[in-house]
Amino acid sequence: ILFLENPTNKMDETTSKQIIDYLTDTKHNWTLIVSSKNKHWTKRITKELVMHDGTLLKELKNNNYVKFI
């Protein structure tokens, strides 16, 4: 399991995308937990949890809402 907080926020866009693509490549057998405002993550993830002040607001799987809290 890799826990990452804003892992690419100090990088240029090209490098950031390359790293995100590498980390999310399906040939890697790992789980990522990422906190980031970089929108490229949302193009590469399979599940997204939206939280505010420690409360889960919504869950998306493959860009479809699973549930609203």
mmCIF file of C-alpha atoms in Angstrom:
data_model
loop_
_atom_site.group_PDB
_atom_site.id
_atom_site.type_symbol
_atom_site.label_atom_id
_atom_site.label_comp_id
_atom_site.label_asym_id
_atom_site.label_seq_id
_atom_site.Cartn_x
_atom_site.Cartn_y
_atom_site.Cartn_z
ATOM 1 C CA ILE A 1 0.000 0.000 0.000
ATOM 2 C CA LEU A 2 1.328 3.419 -0.963
ATOM 3 C CA PHE A 3 0.016 6.476 0.881
ATOM 4 C CA LEU A 4 0.709 9.685 -1.052
ATOM 5 C CA GLU A 5 -0.133 13.266 -0.117
ATOM 6 C CA ASN A 6 0.169 15.771 -2.988
ATOM 7 C CA PRO A 7 2.944 13.676 -4.540
ATOM 8 C CA THR A 8 3.233 15.681 -7.765
ATOM 9 C CA ASN A 9 2.258 19.213 -6.766
ATOM 10 C CA LYS A 10 5.801 20.615 -7.183
ATOM 11 C CA MET A 11 6.373 19.004 -10.589
ATOM 12 C CA ASP A 12 5.763 20.270 -14.081
ATOM 13 C CA GLU A 13 2.661 18.893 -15.820
ATOM 14 C CA THR A 14 4.509 16.490 -18.122
ATOM 15 C CA THR A 15 6.551 14.911 -15.335
ATOM 16 C CA SER A 16 3.504 14.780 -13.087
ATOM 17 C CA LYS A 17 1.476 12.882 -15.701
ATOM 18 C CA GLN A 18 4.332 10.443 -16.325
ATOM 19 C CA ILE A 19 4.620 9.626 -12.628
ATOM 20 C CA ILE A 20 0.854 9.258 -12.184
ATOM 21 C CA ASP A 21 0.681 7.007 -15.244
ATOM 22 C CA TYR A 22 3.536 4.881 -13.885
ATOM 23 C CA LEU A 23 2.023 4.579 -10.415
ATOM 24 C CA THR A 24 -1.428 3.677 -11.754
ATOM 25 C CA ASP A 25 -0.263 1.223 -14.408
ATOM 26 C CA THR A 26 -2.071 -2.090 -13.939
ATOM 27 C CA LYS A 27 1.195 -4.053 -14.182
ATOM 28 C CA HIS A 28 1.954 -2.866 -10.640
ATOM 29 C CA ASN A 29 0.252 -4.925 -7.988
ATOM 30 C CA TRP A 30 -0.177 -2.268 -5.336
ATOM 31 C CA THR A 31 -2.874 -0.165 -3.753
ATOM 32 C CA LEU A 32 -2.612 3.623 -3.842
ATOM 33 C CA ILE A 33 -4.234 5.984 -1.386
ATOM 34 C CA VAL A 34 -3.735 9.501 -2.713
ATOM 35 C CA SER A 35 -4.717 12.922 -1.466
ATOM 36 C CA SER A 36 -4.227 15.373 -4.317
ATOM 37 C CA LYS A 37 -5.822 18.231 -6.227
ATOM 38 C CA ASN A 38 -4.154 17.126 -9.476
ATOM 39 C CA LYS A 39 -7.005 16.275 -11.880
ATOM 40 C CA HIS A 40 -4.925 13.730 -13.818
ATOM 41 C CA TRP A 41 -5.431 11.255 -10.949
ATOM 42 C CA THR A 42 -9.177 11.159 -11.663
ATOM 43 C CA LYS A 43 -8.489 9.971 -15.211
ATOM 44 C CA ARG A 44 -6.461 7.013 -13.949
ATOM 45 C CA ILE A 45 -8.208 5.788 -10.784
ATOM 46 C CA THR A 46 -10.858 3.121 -10.296
ATOM 47 C CA LYS A 47 -12.405 4.490 -7.107
ATOM 48 C CA GLU A 48 -12.690 7.981 -5.622
ATOM 49 C CA LEU A 49 -13.785 8.974 -2.133
ATOM 50 C CA VAL A 50 -14.638 12.625 -1.545
ATOM 51 C CA MET A 51 -14.178 13.781 2.035
ATOM 52 C CA HIS A 52 -14.587 17.038 3.919
ATOM 53 C CA ASP A 53 -13.405 17.564 7.500
ATOM 54 C CA GLY A 54 -13.003 13.807 7.942
ATOM 55 C CA THR A 55 -16.525 13.003 6.718
ATOM 56 C CA LEU A 56 -17.110 10.905 3.620
ATOM 57 C CA LEU A 57 -19.358 12.892 1.277
ATOM 58 C CA LYS A 58 -19.548 10.647 -1.791
ATOM 59 C CA GLU A 59 -18.049 7.579 -3.385
ATOM 60 C CA LEU A 60 -17.412 7.131 -7.093
ATOM 61 C CA LYS A 61 -16.355 3.958 -8.864
ATOM 62 C CA ASN A 62 -15.111 4.226 -12.452
ATOM 63 C CA ASN A 63 -16.472 7.809 -12.537
ATOM 64 C CA ASN A 64 -20.029 6.701 -11.582
ATOM 65 C CA TYR A 65 -21.579 7.627 -8.273
ATOM 66 C CA VAL A 66 -21.898 4.600 -6.013
ATOM 67 C CA LYS A 67 -23.480 6.449 -3.140
ATOM 68 C CA PHE A 68 -24.029 9.834 -1.618
ATOM 69 C CA ILE A 69 -23.554 10.128 2.092
#
